[in-house]
Amino acid sequence: MPDPIRRDTPRSSHVSKNRSFFEGLRFDFTKGLNQKFSLSHSVMMGPTEIPSQSPETIKIPTAQYEFGANFLDPKAMLIGRVMTDGRLNARVKCDLTENLTLKANAQLTNEPHMSHGMVNFDYKGNDYRTQFQLGNGALFGATYIQCFTNFVWL
């Protein structure tokens, strides 16, 4: 019969050597209000590391609160987060039809010219798929994938 201490020694030494440390505190709380809607609260306190020219890293204590709201439905998903510094992150996924899906991402800040947004339209045909992308900063994109056999998509 194998010795359990020696059998688990390589695993335990691997875990202790490769452990990642977290300085600070993080608290997440999510409350479902009904089957489709939930609210979340996150608090994080800890240092922010700022690189410097010296070998030492400068750490500045920071704290952040984040409020979120989620709406999940079989045909629509809306996720929003607001931070204490004024940033807002939002994601939307909506099945407009059986084959057409709309996806949108937005990151809004109160700093000039730092907000970003992107919209994707995905269409699924019987043997092809297309995607159109639009975003701020003159971002345009289109893809087309055709199925020739069960194993070849171009």
XYZ file of C-alpha atoms in Angstrom:
154
model
C 0.000 0.000 0.000
C 1.468 3.424 -0.955
C 2.319 5.930 1.720
C -0.246 8.825 1.446
C 2.220 11.404 2.743
C 4.845 10.609 0.130
C 2.256 10.219 -2.610
C 0.918 13.767 -2.083
C 4.281 15.442 -1.443
C 4.966 16.496 -5.065
C 1.453 17.934 -5.376
C 1.645 19.892 -2.112
C 5.095 21.239 -2.936
C 3.835 22.336 -6.362
C 0.874 24.165 -4.801
C 3.019 25.972 -2.239
C 5.636 26.971 -4.829
C 3.094 28.302 -7.331
C 0.638 30.007 -5.008
C -0.412 33.507 -5.988
C -0.771 36.015 -3.181
C -3.360 38.757 -2.929
C -2.793 41.820 -0.782
C -5.928 43.455 0.477
C -9.600 42.615 0.729
C -12.258 41.705 -1.797
C -15.945 41.197 -1.034
C -18.530 40.237 -3.675
C -22.249 39.952 -3.031
C -24.917 39.098 -5.603
C -28.626 39.069 -4.852
C -31.154 37.641 -7.272
C -34.360 39.654 -7.199
C -36.242 37.253 -9.475
C -35.474 34.637 -12.140
C -34.176 37.229 -14.614
C -32.829 40.172 -12.611
C -30.006 40.383 -10.069
C -27.905 43.068 -8.402
C -24.274 42.808 -7.348
C -21.981 44.735 -5.038
C -18.189 44.468 -4.997
C -15.731 46.097 -2.623
C -11.991 45.857 -3.155
C -9.295 47.392 -0.989
C -5.633 46.848 -1.646
C -2.494 48.382 -3.066
C -2.058 49.432 -6.670
C 1.449 48.787 -7.927
C 3.066 51.577 -9.909
C 6.237 50.765 -11.826
C 9.251 52.935 -11.136
C 12.776 53.210 -12.445
C 14.187 51.849 -9.204
C 14.126 48.110 -8.496
C 11.401 48.621 -5.897
C 7.736 48.781 -6.849
C 5.714 51.662 -5.443
C 2.424 50.595 -3.845
C -0.414 53.066 -3.321
C -3.397 52.027 -1.178
C -6.674 52.107 -3.110
C -10.306 51.234 -2.515
C -13.059 50.697 -5.030
C -16.782 49.964 -4.933
C -18.648 48.548 -7.901
C -22.412 48.261 -8.377
C -23.798 45.942 -11.008
C -27.126 44.947 -12.470
C -27.801 41.866 -14.595
C -30.801 40.950 -16.720
C -30.724 37.431 -18.160
C -33.376 36.107 -20.498
C -33.207 33.318 -23.105
C -33.247 35.945 -25.878
C -31.554 38.916 -24.170
C -28.708 39.564 -21.759
C -27.897 42.974 -20.260
C -24.981 43.420 -17.852
C -23.949 46.772 -16.380
C -21.293 47.841 -13.868
C -20.691 51.299 -12.363
C -17.497 52.099 -10.448
C -16.883 54.840 -7.897
C -14.513 56.680 -10.233
C -17.342 57.208 -12.736
C -16.580 54.405 -15.185
C -19.464 52.411 -16.632
C -19.132 49.041 -18.375
C -22.121 47.634 -20.234
C -22.692 44.510 -22.325
C -25.750 43.562 -24.358
C -26.508 40.361 -26.247
C -29.865 40.071 -27.953
C -31.204 37.434 -30.327
C -33.179 39.584 -32.759
C -34.315 36.579 -34.804
C -33.498 32.875 -34.858
C -30.413 33.604 -36.991
C -29.508 37.248 -36.210
C -27.764 38.231 -32.967
C -26.775 41.697 -31.763
C -23.845 42.106 -29.360
C -22.730 45.452 -27.933
C -19.998 46.489 -25.494
C -19.468 49.954 -24.037
C -16.870 51.389 -21.665
C -17.721 54.942 -20.691
C -15.551 57.267 -18.617
C -15.666 60.911 -17.653
C -12.238 61.447 -19.247
C -12.375 63.019 -22.713
C -11.808 60.647 -25.661
C -11.385 57.574 -23.420
C -14.826 55.985 -23.908
C -15.145 52.984 -26.207
C -18.018 51.184 -27.844
C -18.475 48.298 -30.257
C -21.468 46.638 -31.912
C -21.455 43.211 -33.605
C -24.150 41.716 -35.812
C -23.852 37.934 -36.237
C -25.905 36.080 -38.846
C -26.022 32.271 -39.041
C -27.164 30.754 -42.325
C -27.621 27.062 -43.081
C -24.042 26.614 -44.304
C -22.395 29.993 -43.658
C -21.883 32.642 -40.982
C -21.284 36.367 -41.271
C -20.318 39.046 -38.794
C -20.286 42.836 -39.088
C -18.481 44.993 -36.527
C -18.810 48.714 -35.896
C -16.906 50.633 -33.250
C -15.745 54.090 -32.360
C -12.343 55.138 -33.581
C -13.228 54.176 -37.186
C -13.438 50.455 -36.455
C -15.232 48.531 -39.180
C -15.041 44.820 -39.852
C -16.753 42.029 -41.735
C -16.183 38.283 -41.810
C -17.729 35.500 -43.866
C -17.260 31.771 -43.242
C -18.606 29.169 -45.675
C -19.043 25.455 -44.968
C -17.933 23.214 -47.847
C -17.961 19.882 -45.988
C -18.408 18.838 -42.364
C -14.659 19.306 -41.846
C -13.793 22.216 -44.170
C -14.854 25.779 -43.309
C -13.342 28.690 -45.254
